Each structure stands twice: as C-alpha cells, then as structure tokens.
mmCIF file of N, CA and C in Angstrom:
data_model
loop_
_atom_site.group_PDB
_atom_site.id
_atom_site.type_symbol
_atom_site.label_atom_id
_atom_site.label_comp_id
_atom_site.label_asym_id
_atom_site.label_seq_id
_atom_site.Cartn_x
_atom_site.Cartn_y
_atom_site.Cartn_z
ATOM 1 N N MET A 1 0.882 -1.226 0.150
ATOM 2 C CA MET A 1 0.012 -0.050 -0.213
ATOM 3 C C MET A 1 0.791 1.196 -0.018
ATOM 4 N N VAL A 2 0.586 2.234 -1.070
ATOM 5 C CA VAL A 2 1.572 3.166 -1.115
ATOM 6 C C VAL A 2 0.611 4.481 -1.365
ATOM 7 N N SER A 3 0.924 5.387 -0.536
ATOM 8 C CA SER A 3 0.015 6.799 -0.382
ATOM 9 C C SER A 3 0.122 7.605 -1.848
ATOM 10 N N ALA A 4 1.416 7.093 -2.283
ATOM 11 C CA ALA A 4 1.880 8.053 -3.735
ATOM 12 C C ALA A 4 1.234 7.581 -4.866
ATOM 13 N N ALA A 5 0.486 6.390 -4.910
ATOM 14 C CA ALA A 5 -0.290 5.852 -5.972
ATOM 15 C C ALA A 5 -1.504 6.464 -6.434
ATOM 16 N N ASN A 6 -1.405 6.884 -7.612
ATOM 17 C CA ASN A 6 -2.502 7.740 -8.235
ATOM 18 C C ASN A 6 -3.545 6.409 -9.088
ATOM 19 N N GLU A 7 -4.666 7.065 -9.105
ATOM 20 C CA GLU A 7 -5.690 6.351 -9.842
ATOM 21 C C GLU A 7 -5.233 5.335 -10.889
ATOM 22 N N ASP A 8 -4.353 6.315 -11.917
ATOM 23 C CA ASP A 8 -3.945 5.324 -13.416
ATOM 24 C C ASP A 8 -3.129 4.564 -12.836
ATOM 25 N N ILE A 9 -2.101 4.468 -12.018
ATOM 26 C CA ILE A 9 -1.073 3.446 -11.514
ATOM 27 C C ILE A 9 -1.984 2.419 -10.870
ATOM 28 N N LEU A 10 -2.731 2.620 -9.900
ATOM 29 C CA LEU A 10 -3.399 1.458 -9.394
ATOM 30 C C LEU A 10 -4.070 0.583 -10.420
ATOM 31 N N GLN A 11 -4.846 1.327 -11.541
ATOM 32 C CA GLN A 11 -5.465 0.503 -12.769
ATOM 33 C C GLN A 11 -4.664 -0.211 -13.487
ATOM 34 N N GLN A 12 -3.143 0.017 -13.475
ATOM 35 C CA GLN A 12 -2.112 -0.936 -14.182
ATOM 36 C C GLN A 12 -1.611 -2.014 -13.250
ATOM 37 N N LEU A 13 -1.580 -1.799 -12.049
ATOM 38 C CA LEU A 13 -1.525 -2.773 -11.185
ATOM 39 C C LEU A 13 -1.884 -4.558 -11.680
ATOM 40 N N PRO A 14 -3.037 -4.695 -11.789
ATOM 41 C CA PRO A 14 -3.780 -5.904 -12.281
ATOM 42 C C PRO A 14 -3.005 -6.241 -13.407
ATOM 43 N N ILE A 15 -2.828 -5.464 -14.401
ATOM 44 C CA ILE A 15 -2.007 -6.165 -15.783
ATOM 45 C C ILE A 15 -0.614 -5.984 -15.672
ATOM 46 N N LEU A 16 0.201 -5.856 -14.641
ATOM 47 C CA LEU A 16 1.320 -6.084 -14.661
ATOM 48 C C LEU A 16 1.661 -7.426 -15.084
ATOM 49 N N PRO A 17 2.808 -7.600 -15.884
ATOM 50 C CA PRO A 17 3.161 -8.959 -16.258
ATOM 51 C C PRO A 17 3.806 -9.658 -14.955
ATOM 52 N N GLN A 18 4.041 -10.751 -14.466
ATOM 53 C CA GLN A 18 4.761 -11.543 -13.579
ATOM 54 C C GLN A 18 6.286 -10.698 -13.619
ATOM 55 N N GLN A 19 6.523 -10.778 -12.338
ATOM 56 C CA GLN A 19 7.759 -10.054 -12.045
ATOM 57 C C GLN A 19 8.113 -8.920 -12.308
ATOM 58 N N HIS A 20 7.181 -8.014 -12.789
ATOM 59 C CA HIS A 20 7.112 -6.756 -12.802
ATOM 60 C C HIS A 20 6.831 -6.026 -11.590
ATOM 61 N N VAL A 21 7.429 -4.832 -11.319
ATOM 62 C CA VAL A 21 7.216 -3.722 -10.349
ATOM 63 C C VAL A 21 6.947 -2.604 -10.586
ATOM 64 N N VAL A 22 6.144 -1.833 -9.583
ATOM 65 C CA VAL A 22 6.117 -0.361 -9.692
ATOM 66 C C VAL A 22 7.088 0.636 -8.815
ATOM 67 N N ILE A 23 7.747 1.338 -8.883
ATOM 68 C CA ILE A 23 8.836 1.655 -8.346
ATOM 69 C C ILE A 23 8.399 3.088 -8.117
ATOM 70 N N MET A 24 8.044 3.532 -6.902
ATOM 71 C CA MET A 24 7.279 4.876 -6.430
ATOM 72 C C MET A 24 7.924 5.207 -5.205
ATOM 73 N N GLY A 25 7.455 6.440 -4.627
ATOM 74 C CA GLY A 25 7.992 7.346 -3.476
ATOM 75 C C GLY A 25 8.724 8.418 -3.421
ATOM 76 N N ASP A 26 9.142 9.049 -2.507
ATOM 77 C CA ASP A 26 10.258 10.036 -1.913
ATOM 78 C C ASP A 26 11.389 9.573 -2.762
ATOM 79 N N ALA A 27 11.960 8.529 -3.038
ATOM 80 C CA ALA A 27 13.449 8.418 -3.835
ATOM 81 C C ALA A 27 13.164 8.475 -5.182
ATOM 82 N N VAL A 28 12.061 8.273 -6.137
ATOM 83 C CA VAL A 28 11.900 8.363 -7.400
ATOM 84 C C VAL A 28 11.370 9.692 -7.845
ATOM 85 N N ARG A 29 11.673 10.278 -9.026
ATOM 86 C CA ARG A 29 10.891 11.398 -9.371
ATOM 87 C C ARG A 29 9.661 11.335 -10.070
ATOM 88 N N THR A 30 9.743 10.072 -10.563
ATOM 89 C CA THR A 30 8.323 9.405 -11.349
ATOM 90 C C THR A 30 8.063 8.136 -11.313
ATOM 91 N N PRO A 31 7.204 7.588 -10.930
ATOM 92 C CA PRO A 31 6.696 6.033 -10.797
ATOM 93 C C PRO A 31 7.792 5.496 -12.150
ATOM 94 N N VAL A 32 8.229 4.671 -11.862
ATOM 95 C CA VAL A 32 9.199 3.639 -12.737
ATOM 96 C C VAL A 32 8.780 2.120 -12.717
ATOM 97 N N GLN A 33 8.525 1.554 -13.944
ATOM 98 C CA GLN A 33 8.074 0.310 -13.904
ATOM 99 C C GLN A 33 9.552 -0.605 -14.562
ATOM 100 N N ALA A 34 9.479 -1.672 -13.224
ATOM 101 C CA ALA A 34 11.075 -2.675 -13.528
ATOM 102 C C ALA A 34 10.386 -4.023 -13.515
ATOM 103 N N ARG A 35 11.574 -4.686 -14.230
ATOM 104 C CA ARG A 35 11.299 -6.107 -14.024
ATOM 105 C C ARG A 35 12.332 -6.518 -12.656
ATOM 106 N N MET A 36 11.958 -7.792 -11.848
ATOM 107 C CA MET A 36 12.505 -8.274 -10.758
ATOM 108 C C MET A 36 13.218 -9.616 -11.242
ATOM 109 N N ASN A 37 14.230 -9.737 -11.125
ATOM 110 C CA ASN A 37 14.767 -11.060 -10.916
ATOM 111 C C ASN A 37 14.418 -12.232 -10.060
ATOM 112 N N ASN A 38 14.875 -13.492 -10.730
ATOM 113 C CA ASN A 38 14.203 -14.709 -9.801
ATOM 114 C C ASN A 38 15.114 -14.383 -8.434
ATOM 115 N N ALA A 39 14.315 -14.752 -7.258
ATOM 116 C CA ALA A 39 14.856 -15.174 -5.917
ATOM 117 C C ALA A 39 15.718 -16.147 -5.931
ATOM 118 N N ASN A 40 16.639 -16.053 -5.555
ATOM 119 C CA ASN A 40 17.843 -17.223 -5.300
ATOM 120 C C ASN A 40 18.355 -17.591 -3.760
ATOM 121 N N PRO A 41 18.160 -18.265 -3.174
ATOM 122 C CA PRO A 41 17.320 -19.146 -3.304
ATOM 123 C C PRO A 41 15.605 -19.030 -3.603
ATOM 124 N N ARG A 42 14.788 -19.990 -4.042
ATOM 125 C CA ARG A 42 13.459 -19.448 -4.156
ATOM 126 C C ARG A 42 12.730 -19.649 -2.999
ATOM 127 N N PRO A 43 12.050 -18.895 -2.626
ATOM 128 C CA PRO A 43 11.261 -18.937 -1.200
ATOM 129 C C PRO A 43 10.073 -20.172 -1.401
ATOM 130 N N ASN A 44 10.010 -21.069 -0.523
ATOM 131 C CA ASN A 44 9.046 -22.053 -0.557
ATOM 132 C C ASN A 44 7.566 -21.621 -0.022
ATOM 133 N N SER A 45 6.864 -20.497 -0.715
ATOM 134 C CA SER A 45 5.693 -20.129 -0.608
ATOM 135 C C SER A 45 4.610 -19.991 -1.765
ATOM 136 N N ASN A 46 4.486 -21.085 -2.659
ATOM 137 C CA ASN A 46 3.649 -21.293 -3.731
ATOM 138 C C ASN A 46 2.482 -21.326 -3.464
ATOM 139 N N ASN A 47 2.070 -21.999 -2.371
ATOM 140 C CA ASN A 47 0.695 -22.329 -1.970
ATOM 141 C C ASN A 47 0.635 -22.347 -0.631
ATOM 142 N N PRO A 48 0.632 -21.261 0.460
ATOM 143 C CA PRO A 48 0.845 -21.570 1.528
ATOM 144 C C PRO A 48 -0.955 -22.198 1.915
ATOM 145 N N LYS A 49 -0.608 -22.768 2.998
ATOM 146 C CA LYS A 49 -2.106 -23.555 3.703
ATOM 147 C C LYS A 49 -2.581 -22.751 4.713
ATOM 148 N N PHE A 50 -3.051 -21.535 4.394
ATOM 149 C CA PHE A 50 -3.874 -20.565 5.305
ATOM 150 C C PHE A 50 -4.659 -21.388 6.626
ATOM 151 N N ILE A 51 -5.565 -22.121 5.504
ATOM 152 C CA ILE A 51 -6.835 -22.422 6.801
ATOM 153 C C ILE A 51 -6.261 -23.546 7.574
ATOM 154 N N GLU A 52 -5.516 -24.281 7.193
ATOM 155 C CA GLU A 52 -4.814 -25.401 8.004
ATOM 156 C C GLU A 52 -4.144 -24.771 8.965
ATOM 157 N N ASN A 53 -3.194 -24.238 8.649
ATOM 158 C CA ASN A 53 -2.220 -23.496 9.330
ATOM 159 C C ASN A 53 -3.154 -22.703 10.889
ATOM 160 N N TRP A 54 -4.118 -21.631 10.269
ATOM 161 C CA TRP A 54 -5.056 -21.110 11.533
ATOM 162 C C TRP A 54 -5.765 -21.777 12.275
ATOM 163 N N THR A 55 -6.188 -23.091 11.793
ATOM 164 C CA THR A 55 -7.103 -24.010 12.611
ATOM 165 C C THR A 55 -6.446 -24.919 13.221
ATOM 166 N N ALA A 56 -5.221 -25.179 13.304
ATOM 167 C CA ALA A 56 -4.307 -26.264 13.746
ATOM 168 C C ALA A 56 -4.200 -25.925 15.022
ATOM 169 N N ASP A 57 -4.183 -26.994 15.897
ATOM 170 C CA ASP A 57 -4.155 -27.020 17.365
ATOM 171 C C ASP A 57 -2.410 -26.376 17.739
ATOM 172 N N LEU A 58 -2.368 -25.104 18.573
ATOM 173 C CA LEU A 58 -1.161 -24.898 19.132
ATOM 174 C C LEU A 58 -0.399 -25.659 20.087
ATOM 175 N N GLY A 59 0.849 -26.181 19.636
ATOM 176 C CA GLY A 59 1.579 -26.835 20.121
ATOM 177 C C GLY A 59 2.224 -26.651 21.882
ATOM 178 N N GLU A 60 2.370 -26.991 22.456
ATOM 179 C CA GLU A 60 2.987 -26.497 23.807
ATOM 180 C C GLU A 60 4.191 -25.364 23.852
ATOM 181 N N ASN A 61 4.890 -25.363 22.917
ATOM 182 C CA ASN A 61 6.031 -24.565 22.944
ATOM 183 C C ASN A 61 5.490 -22.955 21.897
ATOM 184 N N PHE A 62 4.174 -23.228 21.526
ATOM 185 C CA PHE A 62 3.893 -22.141 21.103
ATOM 186 C C PHE A 62 3.729 -20.747 21.540
ATOM 187 N N PRO A 63 4.181 -19.530 21.274
ATOM 188 C CA PRO A 63 3.966 -18.747 22.399
ATOM 189 C C PRO A 63 2.658 -18.131 22.965
ATOM 190 N N ASN A 64 2.395 -17.485 24.197
ATOM 191 C CA ASN A 64 1.140 -17.573 24.646
ATOM 192 C C ASN A 64 0.922 -15.612 24.077
ATOM 193 N N TYR A 65 0.348 -15.821 22.893
ATOM 194 C CA TYR A 65 0.343 -14.318 22.362
ATOM 195 C C TYR A 65 -0.961 -13.398 23.093
ATOM 196 N N VAL A 66 -1.674 -13.919 23.922
ATOM 197 C CA VAL A 66 -2.719 -13.374 24.785
ATOM 198 C C VAL A 66 -1.944 -12.611 25.502
ATOM 199 N N LYS A 67 -1.209 -13.447 26.494
ATOM 200 C CA LYS A 67 -0.445 -12.730 27.342
ATOM 201 C C LYS A 67 0.517 -11.616 27.013
ATOM 202 N N ILE A 68 0.911 -12.044 25.776
ATOM 203 C CA ILE A 68 2.398 -11.161 25.075
ATOM 204 C C ILE A 68 1.349 -9.649 24.588
ATOM 205 N N ALA A 69 0.150 -9.928 24.327
ATOM 206 C CA ALA A 69 -0.587 -8.645 23.677
ATOM 207 C C ALA A 69 -1.012 -7.533 25.130
ATOM 208 N N GLU A 70 -1.474 -8.737 26.239
ATOM 209 C CA GLU A 70 -1.550 -7.983 27.521
ATOM 210 C C GLU A 70 -0.621 -7.265 27.866
ATOM 211 N N ALA A 71 0.773 -7.850 27.890
ATOM 212 C CA ALA A 71 1.953 -6.963 28.422
ATOM 213 C C ALA A 71 2.216 -5.966 27.617
ATOM 214 N N TRP A 72 1.788 -5.695 26.123
ATOM 215 C CA TRP A 72 2.092 -4.810 25.524
ATOM 216 C C TRP A 72 1.489 -3.532 25.565
ATOM 217 N N GLU A 73 0.121 -3.880 25.818
ATOM 218 C CA GLU A 73 -1.077 -3.149 26.046
ATOM 219 C C GLU A 73 -0.765 -2.173 27.440
ATOM 220 N N LYS A 74 -0.200 -2.764 28.455
ATOM 221 C CA LYS A 74 0.678 -2.293 29.807
ATOM 222 C C LYS A 74 1.686 -1.567 29.713
ATOM 223 N N GLY A 75 2.580 -1.657 28.489
ATOM 224 C CA GLY A 75 3.644 -0.944 28.139
ATOM 225 C C GLY A 75 4.794 -1.703 28.711
ATOM 226 N N GLU A 76 4.331 -3.140 28.888
ATOM 227 C CA GLU A 76 5.362 -3.972 29.922
ATOM 228 C C GLU A 76 6.424 -4.823 28.587
ATOM 229 N N LYS A 77 7.445 -5.578 28.989
ATOM 230 C CA LYS A 77 7.866 -6.628 28.363
ATOM 231 C C LYS A 77 7.287 -7.780 28.457
ATOM 232 N N TYR A 78 7.302 -8.672 27.857
ATOM 233 C CA TYR A 78 6.390 -9.739 28.149
ATOM 234 C C TYR A 78 7.543 -11.019 28.702
ATOM 235 N N ASN A 79 7.480 -11.422 29.873
ATOM 236 C CA ASN A 79 8.340 -12.476 30.513
ATOM 237 C C ASN A 79 7.945 -13.474 30.611
ATOM 238 N N PRO A 80 8.230 -14.534 29.654
ATOM 239 C CA PRO A 80 7.474 -15.969 29.563
ATOM 240 C C PRO A 80 8.051 -17.084 30.991
ATOM 241 N N SER A 81 8.806 -16.313 31.826
ATOM 242 C CA SER A 81 9.406 -17.216 32.922
ATOM 243 C C SER A 81 8.666 -17.072 33.914
ATOM 244 N N LYS A 82 7.724 -15.528 34.092
ATOM 245 C CA LYS A 82 6.928 -15.149 35.047
ATOM 246 C C LYS A 82 5.614 -16.127 34.916
ATOM 247 N N ILE A 83 5.517 -16.868 36.051
ATOM 248 C CA ILE A 83 4.670 -17.584 36.210
ATOM 249 C C ILE A 83 2.878 -16.936 36.629
ATOM 250 N N GLU A 84 2.049 -16.835 35.860
ATOM 251 C CA GLU A 84 0.896 -16.362 36.378
ATOM 252 C C GLU A 84 -0.447 -17.519 35.959
ATOM 253 N N PRO A 85 -0.981 -17.569 36.864
ATOM 254 C CA PRO A 85 -2.574 -18.315 36.516
ATOM 255 C C PRO A 85 -3.234 -17.732 35.635
ATOM 256 N N ASP A 86 -3.510 -18.669 34.810
ATOM 257 C CA ASP A 86 -4.560 -18.735 34.067
ATOM 258 C C ASP A 86 -6.149 -18.282 34.478
ATOM 259 N N ILE A 87 -6.606 -17.038 33.865
ATOM 260 C CA ILE A 87 -7.653 -16.821 34.716
ATOM 261 C C ILE A 87 -9.124 -17.407 33.727
ATOM 262 N N GLU A 88 -9.859 -18.331 34.717
ATOM 263 C CA GLU A 88 -11.013 -19.029 33.692
ATOM 264 C C GLU A 88 -12.236 -17.882 33.790
ATOM 265 N N GLN A 89 -12.587 -17.941 32.317
ATOM 266 C CA GLN A 89 -13.562 -17.195 31.998
ATOM 267 C C GLN A 89 -15.019 -17.640 32.741
ATOM 268 N N GLU A 90 -15.730 -16.775 32.967
ATOM 269 C CA GLU A 90 -17.082 -17.133 33.672
ATOM 270 C C GLU A 90 -18.030 -17.506 32.644
ATOM 271 N N GLU A 91 -18.935 -18.432 32.641
ATOM 272 C CA GLU A 91 -20.246 -18.199 31.945
ATOM 273 C C GLU A 91 -21.365 -17.826 31.798
#
C-alpha cells in the first residue's frame, strides 16, 4: 500500500506481467516500471495453507500471544518465565 499511488497507477497493477513492479515514492521522481530477478534461493511460498495453519492446534511451545498482547498493552515487556495463573472465564 502506497500513499503516492494515483488512480492511473492503481489501474495498471492488475495487468502488470509477472515479476514486474512499479517503483515509486520519495526516492524516485516519477513512478518507474521494472522487472525483478528471480529470488535465489526460491522461497517455499507457492501455495501456503492458511486455513490449515490457522485452525491447527497450537503446540505447548507456541508463544502465549494473549499474554504477550496484554503485556504490550500495559507497556511492559513479556516475560515467559513469570508464572501467572490462567484466569478462567465465567459463563
């Protein structure tokens, strides 16, 4: 997402050939179309399995993102070694 993109540029994005990009922003005077080289090594990202990953059970070693977010909201650094009892939700 680029704030410098005008309507003409946005309309061209869907018709860009593969490996082509539009370079724009404060560092370039006018938007430029360029071709990107192949990544080496090639990333393993052809068909990510989002649904399977999102719905999979979290392992024991998975970070406790709820506690991490709570610490961030308080302006604190999350400390996983600090043992806090889980608060059970009331029905």
